[in-house]
Coordinates of C-alpha atoms in Angstrom, one line a residue:
Chain A
X74 CA -10.5 -30.9 -6.4
X75 CA -9.9 -31.4 -2.7
X76 CA -12.7 -32.1 -0.3
X77 CA -13.0 -29.8 2.7
X78 CA -13.3 -32.6 5.2
X79 CA -9.8 -33.8 4.3
X80 CA -8.5 -30.8 6.1
X81 CA -10.5 -30.8 9.3
X82 CA -11.7 -27.5 10.6
X83 CA -9.0 -25.4 9.1
X84 CA -7.8 -24.1 12.4
X85 CA -4.1 -23.9 12.8
X86 CA -2.3 -25.9 15.3
X87 CA 0.0 -23.8 17.4
X88 CA 3.6 -23.7 16.3
X89 CA 5.5 -21.7 18.8
X90 CA 9.0 -23.1 18.6
X91 CA 11.0 -24.3 15.7
X92 CA 10.4 -27.9 16.7
X93 CA 6.7 -27.4 16.7
X94 CA 7.0 -25.7 13.3
X95 CA 8.7 -28.7 11.9
X96 CA 6.1 -31.1 13.2
X97 CA 3.4 -28.9 11.9
X98 CA 5.1 -29.0 8.5
X99 CA 5.0 -32.7 8.6
X100 CA 1.4 -32.6 9.6
X101 CA 0.7 -30.5 6.6
X102 CA 2.5 -32.9 4.3
X103 CA 0.5 -35.8 5.6
X104 CA -2.9 -34.2 5.7
X105 CA -2.9 -32.2 2.5
X106 CA -3.0 -32.9 -1.1
X107 CA -2.1 -30.3 -3.7
X108 CA -4.6 -27.6 -4.3
X109 CA -4.5 -24.2 -6.0
X110 CA -3.6 -21.6 -3.5
X111 CA -3.9 -19.0 -6.3
X112 CA -6.2 -19.5 -9.2
X113 CA -7.1 -16.9 -11.8
X114 CA -9.7 -17.3 -14.4
X115 CA -9.5 -15.0 -17.4
X116 CA -8.4 -12.3 -15.0
X117 CA -8.2 -8.9 -16.7
X118 CA -7.4 -5.4 -15.6
X119 CA -7.7 -2.4 -17.9
X120 CA -7.0 1.2 -17.0
X121 CA -9.5 2.9 -19.2
X122 CA -8.3 2.3 -22.7
X123 CA -4.9 1.1 -21.5
X124 CA -4.0 -2.5 -21.1
X125 CA -3.0 -3.9 -17.7
X126 CA -3.4 -7.6 -17.9
X127 CA -5.7 -9.6 -20.1
X128 CA -7.3 -13.0 -19.7
X129 CA -4.7 -14.4 -17.3
X130 CA -5.6 -17.9 -16.2
X131 CA -3.2 -19.8 -14.1
X132 CA -3.0 -21.9 -10.9
X133 CA -0.3 -21.9 -8.3
X134 CA -0.4 -24.9 -6.0
X135 CA 0.4 -25.1 -2.3
X136 CA 4.1 -25.1 -1.3
X137 CA 5.0 -24.1 -4.8
X138 CA 7.5 -21.4 -5.6
X139 CA 6.1 -19.8 -8.7
X140 CA 7.9 -17.3 -10.8
X141 CA 6.1 -14.6 -12.7
X142 CA 8.4 -13.2 -15.4
X143 CA 8.1 -10.4 -17.9
X144 CA 9.8 -7.2 -19.1
X145 CA 9.0 -3.8 -17.6
X146 CA 5.4 -2.8 -18.2
X147 CA 4.3 -6.4 -19.0
X148 CA 1.7 -6.4 -16.2
X149 CA 3.5 -8.3 -13.4
X150 CA 2.8 -5.7 -10.7
X151 CA -0.7 -5.2 -12.0
X152 CA -1.3 -8.9 -11.5
X153 CA 0.0 -8.9 -7.9
X154 CA -1.9 -5.7 -7.1
X155 CA -5.1 -7.2 -8.5
X156 CA -4.6 -10.4 -6.4
X157 CA -4.3 -8.1 -3.4
X158 CA -7.5 -6.2 -4.3
X159 CA -5.5 -3.0 -4.5
X160 CA -6.8 -2.9 -8.1
X161 CA -10.3 -4.1 -8.9
X162 CA -10.4 -6.5 -11.9
X163 CA -12.3 -5.4 -15.0
X164 CA -12.9 -9.0 -16.0
X165 CA -12.5 -12.6 -14.8
X166 CA -11.9 -13.7 -11.3
X167 CA -9.0 -14.4 -8.9
X168 CA -9.3 -16.9 -6.1
X169 CA -6.8 -17.2 -3.3
X170 CA -7.1 -20.1 -0.8
X171 CA -10.3 -20.7 -2.7
X172 CA -11.7 -17.3 -1.6
X173 CA -12.7 -14.5 -3.9
X174 CA -9.8 -12.0 -4.1
X175 CA -12.2 -9.0 -4.0
X176 CA -15.1 -10.1 -1.8
X177 CA -12.9 -12.0 0.8
X178 CA -9.9 -9.8 0.6
X179 CA -9.6 -9.2 4.3
X180 CA -9.5 -12.9 5.1
X181 CA -7.0 -13.5 2.4
X182 CA -4.8 -10.6 3.4
X183 CA -4.7 -11.9 7.0
X184 CA -3.0 -15.0 5.7
X185 CA -0.5 -13.6 3.2
X186 CA 2.6 -11.5 3.2
X187 CA 3.4 -9.1 0.5
X188 CA 6.6 -7.3 -0.5
X189 CA 5.6 -4.6 -3.0
X190 CA 7.9 -3.7 -5.8
X191 CA 9.6 -0.5 -4.9
X192 CA 8.8 -1.0 -1.2
X193 CA 8.1 2.3 0.4
X194 CA 6.8 3.6 3.7
X195 CA 7.0 6.6 5.9
X196 CA 10.8 7.3 5.9
X197 CA 10.7 8.8 9.4
X198 CA 9.5 5.5 10.9
X199 CA 11.9 2.8 12.1
X200 CA 11.5 -0.8 11.0
X201 CA 10.2 -1.6 14.5
X202 CA 7.6 1.1 14.4
X203 CA 6.4 -0.2 11.0
X204 CA 6.3 -3.8 12.4
X205 CA 4.4 -2.7 15.5
X206 CA 1.8 -1.0 13.4
X207 CA 1.4 -4.1 11.2
X208 CA 1.4 -6.4 14.3
X209 CA -1.5 -4.4 15.7
X210 CA -3.4 -4.5 12.5
X211 CA -2.8 -8.3 12.3
X212 CA -3.7 -8.9 15.9
X213 CA -0.3 -10.0 17.0
X214 CA 0.8 -9.3 20.6
X215 CA 4.5 -9.3 19.6
X216 CA 6.7 -9.0 16.5
X217 CA 6.7 -12.7 15.9
X218 CA 9.8 -13.8 14.1
X219 CA 10.9 -10.3 13.2
X220 CA 14.0 -10.3 15.5
X221 CA 15.1 -13.6 14.1
X222 CA 14.7 -12.3 10.5
X223 CA 16.4 -9.1 11.3
X224 CA 19.4 -11.0 12.7
X225 CA 19.4 -13.2 9.6
X226 CA 19.3 -10.3 7.2
X227 CA 21.4 -8.1 9.4
X228 CA 18.7 -5.5 9.3
X229 CA 18.6 -2.5 11.7
X230 CA 15.0 -2.2 13.1
X231 CA 15.8 0.8 15.2
X232 CA 16.9 3.4 12.6
X233 CA 14.5 5.5 10.6
X234 CA 14.2 4.2 7.1
X235 CA 15.3 7.6 5.8
X236 CA 18.8 6.7 7.2
X237 CA 19.0 3.3 5.6
X238 CA 20.3 2.4 2.2
X239 CA 18.0 1.0 -0.4
X240 CA 19.1 -2.5 0.3
X241 CA 18.6 -2.2 4.0
X242 CA 15.1 -0.7 3.4
X243 CA 14.4 -3.7 1.2
X244 CA 15.3 -6.0 4.2
X245 CA 12.7 -4.2 6.3
X246 CA 10.2 -4.9 3.4
X247 CA 11.1 -8.6 3.4
X248 CA 10.7 -8.8 7.2
X249 CA 7.3 -7.1 7.2
X250 CA 6.2 -9.6 4.5
X251 CA 7.4 -12.6 6.6
X252 CA 7.3 -11.8 10.3
X253 CA 3.7 -13.1 10.8
X254 CA 4.4 -16.5 9.2
X255 CA 2.1 -16.1 6.3
X256 CA 0.8 -19.1 4.2
X257 CA 1.3 -17.2 1.0
X258 CA 4.1 -14.8 0.0
X259 CA 3.7 -12.4 -2.8
X260 CA 7.1 -11.0 -3.6
X261 CA 7.6 -8.3 -6.3
X262 CA 11.3 -8.0 -7.2
X263 CA 12.4 -9.2 -3.8
X264 CA 16.1 -9.0 -4.1
X265 CA 16.3 -5.4 -5.4
X266 CA 19.1 -3.7 -3.7
X267 CA 20.3 -6.7 -1.7
X268 CA 24.0 -7.6 -1.9
X269 CA 24.9 -11.1 -3.1
X270 CA 25.3 -12.5 0.4
X271 CA 21.8 -11.3 1.3
X272 CA 20.4 -12.6 -2.0
X273 CA 21.8 -16.0 -1.1
X274 CA 20.2 -15.7 2.4
X275 CA 16.9 -14.8 0.7
X276 CA 17.0 -17.8 -1.5
X277 CA 17.7 -20.1 1.5
X278 CA 14.8 -18.5 3.3
X279 CA 12.5 -19.1 0.4
X280 CA 13.5 -22.8 0.3
X281 CA 12.8 -23.1 4.0
X282 CA 9.4 -21.4 3.6
X283 CA 8.5 -23.8 0.8
X284 CA 9.5 -26.8 3.1
X285 CA 7.2 -25.3 5.7
X286 CA 4.3 -25.5 3.2
X287 CA 4.3 -21.8 2.3
X288 CA 3.4 -20.9 -1.3
X289 CA 5.6 -18.2 -2.9
X290 CA 4.6 -16.1 -5.9
X291 CA 7.6 -14.2 -7.0
X292 CA 7.9 -11.6 -9.7
X293 CA 11.5 -11.0 -10.7
X294 CA 13.8 -9.7 -13.4
X295 CA 16.6 -11.8 -11.8
X296 CA 16.3 -14.9 -14.0
X297 CA 19.2 -16.7 -12.4
X298 CA 17.5 -16.3 -9.1
X299 CA 14.1 -17.5 -10.5
X300 CA 15.9 -20.5 -12.1
X301 CA 17.2 -21.5 -8.7
X302 CA 14.2 -21.1 -6.5
X303 CA 11.1 -21.6 -8.8
X304 CA 9.6 -24.9 -9.7
X305 CA 7.3 -23.3 -12.3
X306 CA 7.2 -20.0 -14.1
X307 CA 4.6 -18.0 -16.0
X308 CA 5.9 -15.7 -18.7
X309 CA 3.9 -12.6 -19.5
X310 CA 4.1 -10.1 -22.3
X311 CA 2.0 -7.1 -23.1
X312 CA -0.4 -8.2 -20.3
X313 CA -1.0 -11.6 -21.8
X314 CA 0.2 -15.0 -20.6
X315 CA 2.7 -16.4 -23.0
X316 CA 3.6 -19.6 -21.2
X317 CA 3.2 -21.4 -17.9
X318 CA 5.7 -24.2 -17.5
X319 CA 7.9 -26.1 -15.1
X320 CA 11.4 -24.5 -15.2
X321 CA 12.9 -27.9 -15.9
X322 CA 10.6 -28.5 -18.9
X323 CA 11.1 -25.0 -20.2
X324 CA 14.9 -25.5 -20.1
X325 CA 14.7 -29.0 -21.3
X326 CA 12.6 -28.2 -24.3
X327 CA 14.7 -25.2 -25.2
X328 CA 17.4 -25.2 -27.8
X329 CA 20.7 -26.6 -26.7
X330 CA 23.8 -24.8 -27.8
X331 CA 26.0 -27.3 -29.6
X332 CA 29.6 -26.8 -30.6
X333 CA 31.5 -29.5 -32.6
X334 CA 35.2 -29.0 -33.3
X335 CA 36.0 -31.3 -36.3
X336 CA 39.5 -32.8 -36.7
X337 CA 39.3 -32.4 -40.5
X338 CA 36.5 -31.2 -42.8
X339 CA 33.4 -30.1 -41.0
X340 CA 30.2 -31.9 -41.6
X341 CA 28.3 -28.7 -42.1
X342 CA 26.0 -29.9 -44.9
X343 CA 25.0 -33.1 -43.1
X344 CA 24.3 -31.2 -39.9
X345 CA 22.3 -28.4 -41.6
X346 CA 19.9 -31.0 -43.1
X347 CA 19.0 -32.4 -39.7
X348 CA 15.6 -31.6 -38.1
X349 CA 15.9 -29.2 -35.2
X350 CA 19.3 -27.7 -36.2
X351 CA 19.3 -24.0 -36.7
X352 CA 21.5 -20.9 -36.5
X353 CA 24.4 -23.0 -37.8
X354 CA 27.8 -21.3 -38.1
X355 CA 31.0 -22.8 -39.3
X356 CA 34.5 -21.4 -38.9
X357 CA 37.9 -23.2 -39.2
X358 CA 36.3 -26.6 -38.6
X359 CA 34.3 -25.4 -35.6
X360 CA 30.6 -25.8 -36.1
X361 CA 28.2 -24.1 -33.7
X362 CA 24.4 -24.4 -33.9
X363 CA 21.3 -24.6 -31.8
X364 CA 19.5 -27.9 -31.5
X365 CA 15.9 -28.6 -30.5
X366 CA 14.4 -32.0 -30.1
X367 CA 16.1 -35.4 -30.4
X368 CA 19.9 -35.3 -30.1
X369 CA 20.5 -38.8 -31.6
X370 CA 20.6 -37.9 -35.3
X371 CA 23.1 -35.2 -34.5
X372 CA 25.2 -37.7 -32.5
X373 CA 25.0 -40.2 -35.4
X374 CA 26.4 -37.6 -37.8
X375 CA 29.1 -36.6 -35.4
X376 CA 30.1 -40.2 -34.8
X377 CA 30.9 -40.6 -38.4
X378 CA 33.6 -38.0 -38.1
X379 CA 36.7 -37.5 -35.9
X380 CA 36.1 -34.7 -33.4
X381 CA 38.7 -32.7 -31.4
X382 CA 36.1 -31.2 -29.1
X383 CA 32.4 -31.5 -28.4
X384 CA 30.2 -29.3 -26.2
X385 CA 26.5 -29.1 -25.4
X386 CA 25.2 -26.5 -23.1
X387 CA 21.6 -25.8 -22.0
X388 CA 20.5 -22.2 -22.2
X389 CA 19.9 -20.2 -19.1
X390 CA 16.4 -19.2 -18.3
X391 CA 17.4 -15.8 -19.4
X392 CA 18.1 -17.1 -23.0
X393 CA 14.8 -19.0 -23.0
X394 CA 13.0 -15.9 -21.8
X395 CA 14.6 -13.8 -24.6
X396 CA 13.7 -16.5 -27.1
X397 CA 10.0 -16.3 -26.0
X398 CA 10.0 -12.6 -26.5
X399 CA 11.7 -12.6 -29.8
X400 CA 9.1 -15.2 -31.0
X401 CA 6.3 -13.1 -29.5
X402 CA 7.6 -10.0 -31.2
X403 CA 7.9 -11.8 -34.5
Chain B
X115 CA -17.2 -26.6 -4.9
X116 CA -17.9 -23.3 -3.4
X117 CA -15.2 -20.8 -2.4
X118 CA -16.3 -21.1 1.2
X119 CA -15.8 -24.8 1.4
X120 CA -12.3 -24.4 0.0
X121 CA -11.7 -21.8 2.5
X122 CA -12.4 -24.3 5.3
X123 CA -10.0 -26.7 3.6
X124 CA -7.0 -24.5 3.9
X125 CA -4.7 -24.9 6.9
X126 CA -3.4 -21.9 8.8
X127 CA 0.4 -22.0 9.0
X128 CA 0.7 -18.7 10.7
X129 CA 1.9 -19.2 14.2
X130 CA -0.4 -17.1 16.3
X131 CA 1.3 -18.0 19.6
X132 CA 0.6 -14.6 21.0
X133 CA -2.4 -13.6 19.0
X134 CA -4.9 -11.0 20.0
X135 CA -7.9 -9.5 18.4
X136 CA -6.9 -7.5 15.3
X137 CA -7.4 -3.8 16.0
X138 CA -6.7 -2.1 12.7
X139 CA -8.5 1.2 13.5
X140 CA -6.9 1.5 17.0
X141 CA -3.5 0.7 15.6
X142 CA -3.8 3.2 12.8
X143 CA -5.1 5.9 15.0
X144 CA -2.3 5.4 17.5
X145 CA 0.3 5.5 14.7
X146 CA -1.4 8.6 13.2
X147 CA -1.4 10.5 16.5
X148 CA 2.3 9.6 17.1
X149 CA 3.1 11.0 13.6
X150 CA 1.1 14.2 14.2
X151 CA 2.1 15.5 17.6
X152 CA 4.6 17.9 16.1
X153 CA 2.2 19.4 13.7
X154 CA -0.5 19.6 16.5
X155 CA 2.0 21.6 18.5
X156 CA 3.0 23.8 15.6
X157 CA -0.6 24.6 14.6
X158 CA -1.9 24.9 18.2
X159 CA 0.9 27.1 19.4
X160 CA 0.8 29.3 16.2
X161 CA -3.0 29.8 16.4
X162 CA -2.9 30.0 20.2
X163 CA -0.3 32.8 20.2
X164 CA -2.3 34.8 17.7
X165 CA -5.4 34.5 19.8
X166 CA -3.4 35.1 23.0
X167 CA -2.1 38.3 21.5
X168 CA -5.6 39.4 20.5
X169 CA -7.0 38.7 24.0
X170 CA -3.9 40.3 25.7
X171 CA -4.2 43.6 23.9
X172 CA -7.9 44.0 24.5
X173 CA -7.7 45.7 27.9
X174 CA -5.3 48.3 26.6
X175 CA -7.4 49.2 23.5
X176 CA -10.9 48.6 24.6
X177 CA -11.5 52.3 25.4
X178 CA -10.4 53.5 22.0
X179 CA -12.3 50.8 20.1
X180 CA -15.6 52.6 20.4
X181 CA -14.2 55.7 18.7
X182 CA -12.5 53.7 16.0
X183 CA -15.7 51.9 15.2
X184 CA -17.6 55.0 14.7
X185 CA -15.8 55.5 11.4
X186 CA -16.5 52.0 10.1
X187 CA -19.3 51.6 7.5
X188 CA -22.3 49.7 8.8
X189 CA -22.1 47.1 6.0
X190 CA -18.4 46.4 6.8
X191 CA -19.2 46.0 10.5
X192 CA -22.0 43.6 9.6
X193 CA -19.9 41.7 7.2
X194 CA -17.2 41.0 9.8
X195 CA -19.7 40.6 12.6
X196 CA -18.3 43.6 14.4
X197 CA -20.8 44.8 17.0
X198 CA -19.9 47.2 19.8
X199 CA -16.8 45.2 20.7
X200 CA -17.7 46.0 24.3
X201 CA -16.3 42.7 25.5
X202 CA -13.2 40.6 24.9
X203 CA -15.4 37.8 23.7
X204 CA -16.8 40.0 20.9
X205 CA -13.4 41.3 20.1
X206 CA -12.0 37.7 19.8
X207 CA -14.9 36.7 17.7
X208 CA -14.4 39.6 15.3
X209 CA -10.6 39.3 15.1
X210 CA -10.0 35.5 15.3
X211 CA -12.8 33.1 16.0
X212 CA -15.1 34.5 13.3
X213 CA -12.8 33.7 10.4
X214 CA -9.0 33.2 10.9
X215 CA -9.3 30.4 13.5
X216 CA -11.9 28.3 11.7
X217 CA -10.2 28.7 8.4
X218 CA -6.7 27.8 9.8
X219 CA -7.9 24.9 11.8
X220 CA -9.9 23.6 8.8
X221 CA -6.7 23.7 6.7
X222 CA -5.1 21.7 9.5
X223 CA -7.9 19.1 9.2
X224 CA -7.6 19.0 5.5
X225 CA -3.9 18.4 5.6
X226 CA -4.3 15.7 8.3
X227 CA -6.8 13.8 6.2
X228 CA -4.7 14.2 3.0
X229 CA -1.6 13.0 4.7
X230 CA -3.0 9.7 5.8
X231 CA -4.4 8.6 2.5
X232 CA -3.9 10.7 -0.6
X233 CA -0.3 11.7 0.1
X234 CA 0.5 8.2 1.4
X235 CA -1.0 6.7 -1.7
X236 CA 1.0 8.9 -4.0
X237 CA 4.2 8.1 -2.2
X238 CA 3.4 4.4 -2.6
X239 CA 3.1 3.8 1.2
X240 CA -0.3 2.3 1.1
X241 CA 0.6 -0.9 -0.8
X242 CA 2.4 -2.5 2.2
X243 CA -0.3 -1.4 4.7
X244 CA -3.2 -2.4 2.5
X245 CA -1.6 -5.9 2.1
X246 CA -2.5 -6.4 5.8
X247 CA -6.0 -7.2 6.8
X248 CA -7.2 -3.6 7.0
X249 CA -10.2 -2.5 5.0
X250 CA -10.4 0.7 3.0
X251 CA -13.3 1.8 5.2
X252 CA -11.2 1.2 8.4
X253 CA -8.4 3.3 6.9
X254 CA -10.8 6.2 6.2
X255 CA -12.4 5.8 9.6
X256 CA -9.1 5.8 11.3
X257 CA -8.0 8.8 9.4
X258 CA -11.2 10.6 10.4
X259 CA -10.7 9.7 14.1
X260 CA -7.0 10.7 14.0
X261 CA -7.9 14.1 12.4
X262 CA -10.7 14.6 14.9
X263 CA -8.4 14.0 17.9
X264 CA -5.5 16.0 16.4
X265 CA -7.9 18.9 15.8
X266 CA -9.1 18.7 19.4
X267 CA -5.4 19.0 20.4
X268 CA -4.9 22.1 18.3
X269 CA -8.0 23.7 19.7
X270 CA -7.0 22.8 23.2
X271 CA -3.7 24.6 22.8
X272 CA -5.5 27.6 21.3
X273 CA -7.9 27.7 24.3
X274 CA -5.1 27.2 26.8
X275 CA -2.9 30.0 25.4
X276 CA -5.8 32.4 24.9
X277 CA -7.2 31.8 28.4
X278 CA -3.8 32.2 30.0
X279 CA -3.1 35.4 28.2
X280 CA -6.5 36.8 29.0
X281 CA -6.0 36.0 32.7
X282 CA -2.5 37.5 32.8
X283 CA -3.6 40.7 31.1
X284 CA -6.9 40.9 33.0
X285 CA -9.0 40.8 29.9
X286 CA -12.0 39.3 31.8
X287 CA -12.5 36.5 29.3
X288 CA -15.2 34.0 30.3
X289 CA -13.8 30.5 30.5
X290 CA -17.1 29.0 29.5
X291 CA -17.4 31.1 26.4
X292 CA -13.8 30.5 25.5
X293 CA -14.3 26.8 25.7
X294 CA -17.6 27.1 23.7
X295 CA -15.9 29.2 21.1
X296 CA -13.0 26.8 20.6
X297 CA -15.2 23.7 20.7
X298 CA -17.4 25.2 18.1
X299 CA -14.5 25.3 15.6
X300 CA -14.2 21.5 15.8
X301 CA -17.2 20.3 13.8
X302 CA -16.6 23.1 11.4
X303 CA -13.0 22.0 10.7
X304 CA -14.1 18.3 10.6
X305 CA -16.5 19.0 7.7
X306 CA -13.5 20.1 5.6
X307 CA -11.3 17.3 6.8
X308 CA -14.2 14.9 5.8
X309 CA -14.5 16.8 2.5
X310 CA -10.9 16.0 1.8
X311 CA -11.7 12.3 2.3
X312 CA -14.5 12.6 -0.2
X313 CA -12.2 14.2 -2.8
X314 CA -9.6 11.5 -2.0
X315 CA -12.3 9.0 -2.9
X316 CA -12.4 10.5 -6.3
X317 CA -8.6 9.9 -6.7
X318 CA -7.2 13.2 -7.8
X319 CA -3.9 13.1 -5.8
X320 CA -2.9 15.0 -2.7
X321 CA -2.3 18.4 -4.3
X322 CA -5.6 18.6 -6.0
X323 CA -7.4 17.2 -2.9
X324 CA -5.9 19.9 -0.7
X325 CA -6.6 22.5 -3.4
X326 CA -10.2 21.6 -3.9
X327 CA -11.0 21.2 -0.2
X328 CA -9.3 24.5 0.6
X329 CA -11.0 26.3 -2.3
X330 CA -14.4 25.2 -1.1
X331 CA -13.5 26.5 2.4
X332 CA -12.4 29.9 1.0
X333 CA -15.3 30.0 -1.4
X334 CA -17.7 29.5 1.5
X335 CA -16.1 32.3 3.4
X336 CA -16.3 34.7 0.4
X337 CA -20.0 33.7 -0.2
X338 CA -20.8 34.4 3.4
X339 CA -19.0 37.7 3.3
X340 CA -20.7 38.8 0.0
X341 CA -24.1 37.7 1.3
X342 CA -23.7 39.9 4.4
X343 CA -22.5 42.9 2.3
X344 CA -25.2 42.7 -0.5
X345 CA -28.8 42.0 0.4
X346 CA -29.8 40.8 -3.1
X347 CA -27.4 37.8 -2.7
X348 CA -27.9 37.3 1.0
X349 CA -29.7 34.0 0.2
X350 CA -26.4 32.6 -1.0
X351 CA -25.2 32.4 2.6
X352 CA -27.3 29.2 2.9
X353 CA -24.6 27.6 0.8
X354 CA -21.9 28.5 3.3
X355 CA -21.0 26.7 6.4
X356 CA -20.1 30.0 8.0
X357 CA -23.8 30.9 8.2
X358 CA -24.4 27.9 10.5
X359 CA -21.1 28.3 12.4
X360 CA -22.4 31.3 14.5
X361 CA -20.4 33.2 17.2
X362 CA -20.1 30.7 20.0
X363 CA -17.4 32.6 21.8
X364 CA -20.0 35.4 22.3
X365 CA -23.3 33.6 22.3
X366 CA -22.4 30.1 23.4
X367 CA -22.8 26.9 21.4
X368 CA -26.0 26.4 19.4
X369 CA -26.5 22.7 20.1
X370 CA -28.6 22.2 16.9
X371 CA -26.0 23.7 14.6
X372 CA -23.2 21.9 16.4
X373 CA -24.9 18.5 16.1
X374 CA -26.0 19.2 12.5
X375 CA -22.5 20.2 11.4
X376 CA -21.0 17.2 13.2
X377 CA -23.5 14.9 11.4
X378 CA -22.6 16.5 8.1
X379 CA -18.9 15.7 8.8
X380 CA -19.7 12.1 9.6
X381 CA -21.8 11.8 6.4
X382 CA -19.1 13.2 4.3
X383 CA -16.6 10.8 5.9
X384 CA -18.9 7.9 5.2
X385 CA -19.2 9.1 1.5
X386 CA -15.5 9.3 1.3
X387 CA -15.1 5.7 2.6
X388 CA -17.7 4.5 0.1
X389 CA -15.9 6.2 -2.8
X390 CA -12.5 5.0 -1.7
X391 CA -13.7 1.5 -1.3
X392 CA -14.9 1.4 -4.9
X393 CA -11.8 2.7 -6.6
X394 CA -8.3 1.4 -7.5
X395 CA -5.4 2.3 -5.3
X396 CA -2.5 4.0 -7.1
X397 CA 0.7 2.3 -6.5

C-alpha cells in the first residue's frame, strides 16, 4: 500500500496548456507508484429478491484501462451505478481514490467523468447548455476542453439534442464526461452509435488519457475495441465475477486454433492423443483442432510428417469471452 | 490505512485553470428557471385571464348579484364562502381565489417538482447529472427553490392581469388586497409542490407522483367543502389545508397561517430530500 506522504498534499499543480499537461503527466509518473483507484470488496447489489451484482471484488490501478465485460443483464451497469452511488450497495464496499463510494461520493464525483450507457438528457437543450450546467455544478468558470473535444469528435454543441442523431448525442455524452479533465473515467458502452472514424478517434483519446495518468473503467460489448484499448478485463456473468485477467494473459492462455494440411496421410491419431488437443476434425488431409498449453509436442508430431500448410491463430477476445460463458453455462 | 489518508495520496489531474467555487444549487436553479419560463407564461396568462375576466365583469353584474344570491341555499353560500358579494374582492374570492386559483397553481407546483426529479429520473436524465458533484439534497433543494420562484412568476402574472383588468373596467379592486390574495396562494401551492417531492422520495415514478399529490389536493378541497356543508363532519376540515388558507383577498394575509403553511412546505421538502437521499436512483 502506498504511503500518503509519497504524494505530498494531494493538491493538483496547474496544467493550463498542453505543455504543462505533459509535464504534469511526467510529474505523476515520477512521484506515484501504482495504487488502486477503484477497489471493491465483496460488493453486492440486490433489487429485492432480484440479483444485481454479487460479491464483486476487484482492483483497478491508476492509469489502467480496465474492461468490464459481460452479456446484457450481467450486471455491468449495476456495477458502474453502484460505484457512482446512484445505487446503494446491499453488501460489501467500494472505494474510489481510497474513499468510500457512498460516504464520500461528492468528493469522488468531483474527480471523475461518467458516460452512462444510453446517455440521455433533456432533448431540448444544446450540448453547450448541458456543459454550462455541469461546469457550474463542478465550479468551472469556462467549458474547459469542451471546444477542443467538440472539434475532435466533430460534435455540434449548439443544436438541441433532439435534432442530433444518436451518434452525435453520444459525442455530447463523451464530451460531458471528459471536458473537466477527470482523474477517472467510467464509460458504459462508449462507442454506441459512433461511426468507425469516431470510434478510432475515441480509442486514440483513451490512449492519450491513459498516458496522462487517467484511469479508465470501460464497460463494452465491442470486444475488438476492448482488446485494443484495455490492459486488463473483468468478465462478469449473472452478477458474479468470472475472471479478472490481463488481456494478453487471457488471450495467451486461451486455445489456439491450429490447422495442419498434411501432404499424405493425416496424423490424426497421434495428434488426438496429445494433451491439450481438443475439437479435432479431419477432412481430406486437413486437420483442424484447438490447442491449449505447450505447443512443442504438437510440433514434434507435425515435424515427423510432410506438411503442405500450417497455421496457428490466436482467438479473438470475443472467442475467449464466448468460451468463458459456455464453460460457465455448462 | 484509512480511506482519508489514501484520499490525501491521490493527485488531482483535473486542470482547474479557471476554477471557481462549485455552485450546484445556483446552477440547477438557473437551468430550471430557463427551462420553465414558457410554462410560467402559459399558466400565469391562463390563470390571469380567468381572474381578469372575473374582475372585469364585476362592475356590470354587481347590482344583480344581490338578487341572484337571494335564491341560493345558505349552506351552499357557506360552502363556497359566498357572502354578500358586495365588493369585487369578495366576488374574486368566491369565483377564483377561494378554489380555482389555489388548485390550479398547486398543480403547477406539483408538475414543476415532478419535472425536475421524478420525470427526469424516469427518462434517464439524472445519471449524467448525478455523476457530477451534486448531492441528492442539493437537487431536491434546487427543485424546491425553482418551483418557488416559478410559482411566484405565475402568481405575479395573475396579479398583473387581474389588477389591470380591474383598473380598466373600474372594478375598484384594492391593490393591497389583490397582492395579499395572490401572495397567499404561494405557500399553499408550495405545500403540494413539496408533497410531490415527498412522494418522489418514495420512488413511484412521475405519473403516480403527480396523481397522488393531485389526489391529496382534490381530497382536501372536498373534505373542506363537505365539512362546511355538514356540521357533523365539520371537524374533518382540520385535515384540509383549505381551512388554514383563508380569504386573504378579502381579509388580508393571516401572518400566522402564512408562516405555518410555509413552514409546512419547508418541512415536507426536507422530508422529501431525506427520503430521496436514502433510495436508489432508477436509471
